Coordinates of C-alpha atoms and ligand atoms in Angstrom, one line a residue:
M1 CA 24.9 -25.8 2.4
S2 CA 24.8 -24.7 6.0
G3 CA 27.9 -24.0 8.1
A4 CA 30.0 -20.9 9.0
L5 CA 29.0 -17.7 7.3
G6 CA 31.6 -16.7 4.7
E7 CA 34.4 -14.2 5.1
T8 CA 33.5 -10.7 3.9
P9 CA 35.9 -8.5 2.2
G10 CA 37.5 -5.3 3.5
S11 CA 35.5 -3.3 6.0
V12 CA 32.1 -5.0 5.5
P13 CA 31.0 -6.4 8.8
A14 CA 30.6 -10.2 8.9
P15 CA 27.0 -11.2 8.5
T16 CA 25.3 -12.8 11.5
N17 CA 22.6 -14.4 9.4
R18 CA 21.7 -15.3 5.9
L19 CA 18.6 -13.2 5.4
W20 CA 18.8 -10.8 2.4
S21 CA 16.5 -7.9 3.4
G22 CA 14.3 -5.7 1.2
Q23 CA 15.4 -2.2 0.2
A24 CA 18.6 -2.6 2.3
Q25 CA 22.2 -1.6 1.5
M26 CA 23.3 -4.9 3.1
P27 CA 26.9 -4.0 4.2
S28 CA 25.6 -0.9 6.1
V29 CA 22.7 -2.6 7.9
L30 CA 24.3 -5.9 8.8
A31 CA 25.9 -4.8 12.0
R32 CA 22.9 -2.9 13.2
Q33 CA 19.8 -4.8 12.3
V34 CA 16.8 -4.3 14.6
E35 CA 15.5 -7.8 15.2
I36 CA 11.9 -7.8 16.3
V37 CA 11.0 -10.9 18.3
A38 CA 7.6 -10.1 19.8
A39 CA 4.9 -7.5 19.9
D40 CA 2.1 -6.2 22.0
G41 CA -0.6 -3.9 20.8
N42 CA 1.0 -0.7 19.4
Y43 CA 4.5 -1.8 20.4
V44 CA 7.1 -4.2 19.1
I45 CA 9.9 -5.8 21.2
T46 CA 13.5 -6.2 19.9
R47 CA 15.9 -9.1 20.6
D48 CA 17.6 -6.8 23.1
G49 CA 14.3 -6.3 25.0
Q50 CA 13.7 -2.8 23.8
R51 CA 10.0 -1.8 23.5
L52 CA 9.3 0.4 20.5
F53 CA 6.1 2.3 19.7
D54 CA 5.2 1.3 16.2
T55 CA 5.2 4.7 14.5
T56 CA 4.9 3.2 11.0
A57 CA 2.5 0.2 11.8
A58 CA 5.3 -1.9 10.3
L59 CA 5.0 -1.1 6.5
W60 CA 1.7 0.8 6.9
H61 CA -0.3 -2.3 7.7
T62 CA -0.7 -3.2 11.4
N63 CA -3.9 -1.2 11.6
I64 CA -5.5 -3.2 14.5
G65 CA -2.3 -3.4 16.5
H66 CA 0.0 -6.4 17.0
A67 CA -0.3 -9.9 18.5
R68 CA -4.1 -10.1 19.1
E69 CA -5.2 -13.3 20.7
E70 CA -8.4 -13.3 18.6
M71 CA -6.3 -13.4 15.4
A72 CA -4.2 -16.2 16.8
R73 CA -7.3 -18.2 17.6
T74 CA -8.7 -17.6 14.1
A75 CA -5.6 -18.9 12.5
A76 CA -5.4 -22.0 14.7
E77 CA -9.1 -22.9 14.3
Q78 CA -9.0 -22.4 10.5
M79 CA -5.9 -24.4 10.1
A80 CA -7.3 -27.3 12.2
R81 CA -10.4 -27.3 9.9
L82 CA -8.9 -26.4 6.5
E83 CA -5.6 -24.7 6.1
T84 CA -6.4 -23.9 2.5
Y85 CA -7.7 -25.1 -0.8
H86 CA -7.0 -23.4 -4.1
V87 CA -9.4 -21.3 -6.2
F88 CA -8.5 -22.4 -9.7
G89 CA -11.1 -23.8 -12.1
R90 CA -14.1 -25.3 -10.4
F91 CA -12.6 -25.2 -6.9
V92 CA -13.1 -22.5 -4.3
N93 CA -13.0 -22.5 -0.6
D94 CA -15.6 -21.1 1.8
K95 CA -13.4 -18.4 3.4
A96 CA -12.2 -17.0 0.0
V97 CA -15.9 -16.7 -1.1
E98 CA -16.9 -15.1 2.2
L99 CA -14.0 -12.6 2.0
A100 CA -14.9 -11.6 -1.6
D101 CA -18.5 -11.0 -0.5
R102 CA -17.4 -9.0 2.5
I103 CA -15.0 -6.8 0.5
S104 CA -17.6 -6.3 -2.2
A105 CA -20.1 -5.0 0.4
L106 CA -17.5 -2.4 1.7
S107 CA -16.3 -1.4 -1.8
P108 CA -17.0 1.9 -3.5
I109 CA -17.4 0.0 -6.7
D110 CA -21.0 -1.4 -7.3
D111 CA -21.4 -5.1 -8.0
P112 CA -17.7 -5.8 -8.2
R113 CA -15.8 -9.1 -8.6
I114 CA -12.8 -9.7 -6.4
I115 CA -9.5 -11.2 -7.4
L116 CA -7.5 -12.4 -4.3
G117 CA -3.8 -12.7 -4.1
S118 CA -1.0 -12.5 -1.6
G119 CA -0.2 -8.7 -1.4
G120 CA -0.1 -5.4 -3.0
G121 CA 2.4 -5.9 -5.8
D122 CA 0.5 -9.0 -6.7
G123 CA -2.7 -7.1 -7.0
V124 CA -1.0 -4.5 -9.2
D125 CA 0.3 -7.2 -11.6
S126 CA -3.2 -8.7 -11.7
A127 CA -4.9 -5.3 -12.4
L128 CA -2.5 -4.1 -15.0
K129 CA -2.5 -7.3 -16.9
L130 CA -6.3 -7.3 -16.7
A131 CA -6.4 -3.8 -18.1
R132 CA -4.4 -4.8 -21.2
R133 CA -6.6 -7.9 -21.6
H134 CA -9.7 -5.7 -21.4
W135 CA -8.7 -3.7 -24.4
Q136 CA -7.6 -6.7 -26.4
L137 CA -11.1 -8.2 -25.9
A138 CA -12.8 -4.8 -26.6
G139 CA -11.3 -4.7 -30.1
Q140 CA -8.8 -2.0 -29.3
P141 CA -5.6 -4.0 -29.2
E142 CA -3.4 -0.9 -29.6
K143 CA -4.4 0.2 -26.1
T144 CA -1.4 -1.1 -24.1
W145 CA 0.3 1.8 -22.3
V146 CA 0.0 2.3 -18.6
L147 CA 0.4 5.7 -17.0
S148 CA 1.4 6.1 -13.3
R149 CA 2.1 9.1 -11.0
E150 CA 5.5 10.5 -10.5
S151 CA 6.7 9.5 -6.9
G152 CA 4.1 6.7 -7.0
Y153 CA 4.8 3.2 -5.5
H154 CA 3.0 0.1 -6.7
G155 CA 5.2 -2.6 -5.2
L156 CA 8.2 -4.2 -6.8
H157 CA 6.8 -7.1 -8.8
G158 CA 7.3 -6.9 -12.6
Y159 CA 4.5 -4.4 -13.3
G160 CA 5.0 -2.4 -10.1
T161 CA 8.7 -2.0 -11.0
A162 CA 7.7 -0.9 -14.6
V163 CA 5.3 1.8 -13.3
A164 CA 7.3 2.9 -10.3
G165 CA 7.4 6.7 -9.9
I166 CA 10.3 6.6 -7.6
P167 CA 13.2 6.6 -10.1
F168 CA 15.5 4.3 -8.1
N169 CA 12.9 1.5 -8.1
R170 CA 12.5 1.4 -11.8
E171 CA 16.1 1.9 -13.0
G172 CA 18.9 -0.6 -13.6
Y173 CA 17.1 -3.3 -15.4
G174 CA 18.5 -2.6 -18.9
S175 CA 15.5 -1.1 -20.6
E176 CA 13.5 2.1 -20.1
S177 CA 10.6 0.1 -18.6
L178 CA 10.8 -3.4 -17.3
I179 CA 7.5 -4.1 -18.9
P180 CA 7.2 -1.9 -22.0
E181 CA 4.8 0.9 -22.7
T182 CA 4.6 2.8 -19.4
A183 CA 4.9 6.5 -18.7
R184 CA 4.8 8.8 -15.7
I185 CA 2.2 11.5 -15.2
D186 CA 2.5 14.8 -13.3
L187 CA 2.0 14.6 -9.5
H188 CA -0.2 17.7 -9.1
S189 CA -1.3 19.2 -12.5
V190 CA -4.2 17.7 -14.3
E191 CA -3.4 19.9 -17.3
K192 CA 0.1 18.3 -17.6
V193 CA -1.5 14.9 -17.3
E194 CA -3.7 15.7 -20.2
Q195 CA -0.7 16.8 -22.2
T196 CA 1.0 13.5 -21.6
I197 CA -2.2 11.6 -22.7
Q198 CA -2.2 13.6 -25.9
E199 CA 1.5 13.1 -26.5
I200 CA 1.2 9.3 -26.2
G201 CA -2.2 9.2 -27.8
P202 CA -5.3 8.1 -25.9
E203 CA -5.9 5.4 -28.4
R204 CA -2.7 3.7 -27.1
I205 CA -3.4 4.0 -23.4
A206 CA -4.9 1.1 -21.5
A207 CA -5.0 2.4 -17.9
M208 CA -3.9 5.1 -15.5
I209 CA -2.9 3.8 -12.0
A210 CA -2.8 6.3 -9.0
E211 CA -2.2 6.1 -5.3
P212 CA -4.7 8.6 -3.9
I213 CA -2.2 9.7 -1.3
I214 CA 1.4 9.0 -2.4
G215 CA 2.7 6.8 0.4
S216 CA 6.2 5.3 0.0
G217 CA 7.1 8.3 -2.2
G218 CA 7.0 10.6 0.8
V219 CA 3.3 10.9 2.0
I220 CA 2.0 13.4 -0.5
P221 CA -1.7 14.1 -0.3
P222 CA -3.5 15.1 -3.6
V223 CA -4.0 18.8 -4.4
E224 CA -7.6 19.8 -4.5
G225 CA -9.4 18.5 -7.6
Y226 CA -6.4 16.3 -8.8
L227 CA -7.9 12.9 -8.2
E228 CA -11.3 13.9 -9.6
G229 CA -9.5 15.5 -12.5
L230 CA -7.7 12.2 -13.3
Q231 CA -11.0 10.3 -13.2
E232 CA -12.5 12.8 -15.5
L233 CA -9.6 12.5 -18.0
A234 CA -9.8 8.7 -17.8
R235 CA -13.6 8.8 -18.7
R236 CA -13.1 11.4 -21.4
Y237 CA -10.3 9.6 -23.1
D238 CA -11.6 6.1 -22.5
I239 CA -8.8 5.0 -20.3
L240 CA -9.3 2.6 -17.4
F241 CA -8.9 4.3 -14.0
I242 CA -7.2 2.2 -11.3
V243 CA -6.8 3.5 -7.8
D244 CA -4.1 1.8 -5.7
E245 CA -5.5 1.6 -2.2
V246 CA -2.9 -0.7 -0.8
I247 CA -2.1 1.8 2.0
T248 CA -5.4 3.8 2.0
G249 CA -7.8 0.9 1.8
F250 CA -9.7 -0.4 4.9
G251 CA -9.7 2.7 7.0
R252 CA -6.4 4.7 6.8
T253 CA -8.1 7.9 5.6
G254 CA -11.0 7.6 8.1
E255 CA -13.3 6.0 5.4
W256 CA -13.3 2.4 4.3
F257 CA -11.6 3.5 1.1
A258 CA -9.9 6.8 0.0
S259 CA -12.2 6.5 -3.1
H260 CA -15.1 7.1 -0.7
R261 CA -13.4 10.2 0.7
W262 CA -12.7 11.7 -2.7
G263 CA -15.9 10.5 -4.4
L264 CA -14.1 8.3 -6.9
E265 CA -15.6 5.4 -8.9
P266 CA -12.6 3.6 -10.3
D267 CA -12.7 0.7 -12.8
M268 CA -10.4 -1.2 -10.4
I269 CA -9.0 -0.8 -6.9
T270 CA -5.9 -2.6 -5.7
F271 CA -5.8 -3.5 -2.0
A272 CA -3.6 -5.4 0.5
K273 CA -2.1 -4.4 3.9
G274 CA -5.1 -3.2 5.9
V275 CA -7.5 -5.9 4.7
S276 CA -5.7 -8.3 7.1
S277 CA -3.7 -5.8 9.1
G278 CA -0.7 -7.9 8.0
Y279 CA -1.7 -10.9 10.1
S280 CA -1.7 -12.9 6.8
P281 CA -0.5 -12.0 3.3
V282 CA -3.6 -11.0 1.5
G283 CA -4.2 -8.5 -1.4
G284 CA -6.1 -8.3 -4.6
V285 CA -8.2 -6.3 -7.0
I286 CA -11.8 -5.0 -6.8
V287 CA -13.0 -5.1 -10.4
A288 CA -15.9 -3.1 -11.8
P289 CA -18.6 -4.7 -14.1
R290 CA -17.1 -2.8 -17.1
V291 CA -14.0 -4.9 -16.8
W292 CA -15.3 -8.3 -15.5
D293 CA -18.3 -8.4 -17.8
A294 CA -16.5 -9.8 -20.8
F295 CA -15.2 -12.7 -18.7
Y296 CA -18.5 -13.7 -17.2
K297 CA -20.9 -13.3 -20.2
D298 CA -21.6 -16.7 -21.7
A299 CA -20.2 -20.1 -22.8
D300 CA -17.8 -18.4 -25.1
S301 CA -16.4 -15.9 -22.6
P302 CA -12.6 -16.0 -22.4
I303 CA -10.6 -17.1 -19.4
Y304 CA -8.4 -14.5 -17.6
R305 CA -5.2 -16.6 -17.6
H306 CA -4.1 -15.4 -14.2
G307 CA -3.9 -16.7 -10.7
I308 CA -1.5 -17.8 -8.0
T309 CA -1.4 -20.9 -5.8
Y310 CA -2.3 -18.9 -2.7
S311 CA -5.1 -16.8 -4.3
G312 CA -7.9 -16.9 -1.7
H313 CA -5.7 -18.8 0.8
A314 CA -8.3 -20.0 3.4
T315 CA -6.4 -19.2 6.5
S316 CA -5.3 -15.8 5.2
A317 CA -8.9 -15.1 4.2
A318 CA -10.2 -16.2 7.7
L319 CA -7.7 -13.8 9.2
A320 CA -8.8 -10.9 6.9
L321 CA -12.4 -11.6 7.9
T322 CA -11.6 -11.5 11.6
N323 CA -9.6 -8.3 11.0
L324 CA -12.7 -6.7 9.3
D325 CA -14.8 -7.9 12.3
I326 CA -12.4 -6.1 14.7
L327 CA -12.3 -2.9 12.6
E328 CA -16.1 -2.8 12.6
R329 CA -16.7 -3.9 16.2
E330 CA -14.2 -1.5 17.7
G331 CA -15.2 1.4 15.3
L332 CA -11.6 1.7 14.2
V333 CA -12.3 3.4 10.9
S334 CA -14.0 6.3 12.6
R335 CA -11.3 6.2 15.2
A336 CA -8.8 6.7 12.3
A337 CA -10.8 9.8 11.3
E338 CA -10.4 11.2 14.9
L339 CA -6.7 10.3 15.0
E340 CA -6.2 12.3 11.8
K341 CA -7.3 15.4 13.7
V342 CA -5.2 14.6 16.8
L343 CA -2.1 13.9 14.7
Q344 CA -2.5 17.1 12.6
R345 CA -3.0 19.1 15.8
E346 CA 0.0 17.7 17.5
L347 CA 2.2 18.0 14.4
T348 CA 1.7 21.8 14.3
A349 CA 4.2 21.9 17.1
L350 CA 6.9 20.8 14.6
E351 CA 5.9 23.1 11.8
Q352 CA 8.2 25.9 12.8
H353 CA 11.1 23.7 13.8
E354 CA 14.3 24.8 12.0
R355 CA 15.0 21.3 10.8
V356 CA 11.5 20.7 9.4
R357 CA 10.8 21.8 5.8
E358 CA 7.2 20.7 5.6
I359 CA 4.5 18.5 7.2
R360 CA 2.2 16.7 4.9
S361 CA -0.8 14.8 6.2
A362 CA -4.1 13.3 5.2
G363 CA -5.9 10.5 7.0
F364 CA -4.0 9.0 9.9
L365 CA -0.9 9.4 7.9
A366 CA 1.8 12.0 7.8
G367 CA 5.3 12.7 6.4
V368 CA 7.6 15.1 8.3
A369 CA 9.9 16.4 5.5
L370 CA 13.3 17.5 6.8
V371 CA 15.3 20.4 5.5
D372 CA 18.2 19.6 3.2
G373 CA 21.3 18.7 5.1
V374 CA 19.5 17.1 8.0
D375 CA 20.6 13.4 8.0
G376 CA 17.3 11.6 7.9
P377 CA 18.6 8.1 8.5
A378 CA 20.6 9.3 11.5
L379 CA 17.4 11.0 12.9
A380 CA 15.5 7.8 12.3
D381 CA 18.2 6.0 14.4
R382 CA 17.8 8.4 17.2
L383 CA 14.1 7.8 17.2
I384 CA 14.7 4.1 17.6
D385 CA 17.0 4.9 20.5
R386 CA 14.2 6.9 22.0
G387 CA 11.7 4.0 21.7
F388 CA 10.0 4.5 18.4
T389 CA 10.1 2.5 15.1
S390 CA 11.0 4.9 12.3
R391 CA 11.5 5.0 8.5
V392 CA 12.8 7.7 6.1
L393 CA 11.0 8.0 2.8
P394 CA 12.3 9.6 -0.4
G395 CA 12.5 13.4 -0.1
N396 CA 14.0 13.0 3.5
A397 CA 10.5 12.6 5.1
L398 CA 9.8 10.6 8.2
Q399 CA 6.9 8.2 7.9
I400 CA 4.1 8.4 10.5
S401 CA 1.3 5.9 10.1
P402 CA 0.7 4.2 13.5
P403 CA -2.0 1.6 14.2
F404 CA -5.6 2.8 14.5
T405 CA -5.5 1.6 18.2
T406 CA -3.1 4.4 19.0
T407 CA -4.2 6.6 21.9
D408 CA -4.2 10.4 21.9
E409 CA -1.5 10.2 24.5
E410 CA 0.6 8.0 22.4
V411 CA 0.4 10.5 19.5
R412 CA 1.5 13.2 21.8
T413 CA 4.4 11.1 23.1
L414 CA 5.4 10.3 19.5
V415 CA 5.5 13.9 18.4
A416 CA 7.4 14.9 21.5
G417 CA 9.9 12.1 20.7
I418 CA 10.3 13.4 17.2
K419 CA 10.9 16.9 18.5
D420 CA 13.4 15.7 21.0
A421 CA 15.3 13.7 18.2
L422 CA 15.2 16.8 16.0
D423 CA 16.5 19.1 18.7
S424 CA 19.5 16.8 19.2
S425 CA 20.2 16.3 15.5
A426 CA 23.6 17.1 14.2
Ligands
PLP1 C1 0.4 1.9 -2.8 C2 1.1 0.6 -2.7 N1 0.9 -0.3 -3.7 C3 1.5 -1.5 -3.8 C4 2.4 -1.9 -2.8 C5 3.0 -3.2 -2.8 O1 2.5 -4.1 -1.8 P1 3.4 -5.4 -1.4 O2 4.6 -4.9 -0.7 O3 2.4 -6.1 -0.6 O4 3.7 -6.1 -2.7 C6 2.6 -1.0 -1.7 C7 3.5 -1.4 -0.6 O5 3.9 -0.6 0.2 C8 2.0 0.2 -1.7 O6 2.2 1.1 -0.7

């Protein structure tokens, strides 16, 4: 029913709209929402006409920058030809097929099959269900447990919630794990991960899922040898190794995939965000032969009973393809590698700041961790006042992950803006 927005009790400000936002304490954000109404390259524009440099590339995804005409034309042309057609059963659409081929050519996994979906959490659900199906078909039905890294983030769908390494994302649903049989592994120590495997029993573990660089948990790069160590444990104990490249995939670390950077050969890779730079909701899973083989073999092969209406959405896929064209044509993946150096160089200016505890960075991605007692959200507000989007991650760390189209000068201006906001913090 439409009409006047209801009365709110006590001191809670009256809502000005009916949108229930993600990860928001609604009473405290209602009176100060930042409403974005337009964008231009590396900047977004608020309803009040303020122009903000997009420090975070929205939620780590606007890698080619905002509001590109070429993307708008792609969407319009595709919709006028075929908005979409589903990819269930015998049906496919040409753009979904083309995108699967294109992703497979870029992938660190040889001869993969590609499951398409609508985002990262969706990909994680697809991959972890598939891991459990794999072992059921392989005659090891007791392999059902899924391990995930402390501080990890894998979206907030059912499985992403169950394997969340950020405690507040997995708590409060009435059981230890929303989907049963999950456990957390140590963030840095391969020996401790091995202990956990032995405690649970490798014969009960289906998969290990890992973000190569912890993103939403505070931007935490892997210590040397950690990712390679996880892969080695997975091989030794016959556990599927899934790398969640939702943030790192499609260039963020200066390579197409972080798996390339660390020489990983996962059994599955989940992806989203950078595949379309957020111009359309696309995500999915890159699946290695070891996992897809049983489903493709012969007339008796089982069906993977999974899929969503918008898997391989044709307009979304067309936008992802144009995004990949732009990344290639403009050399934006190697530009991200250059920007990693520029960002690290500029951030050294903040290292000694009395309000900075630590700077963590790998790829064109950084977290500026603040000392205890510095009010991170207030600092983020001051950054917005100074013309920068901002976000505080767990551990009181500011997220820095701008578009790959950022100039060196914009990196300098951003770091100067953070310094200025830090200097004036209470
Ligand atoms: C590593 C990782 N995995 C999964 C997700 C979930 O993606 P989505 O929000 O598209 O469901 C995210 C989102 O930030 C992510 O960072």
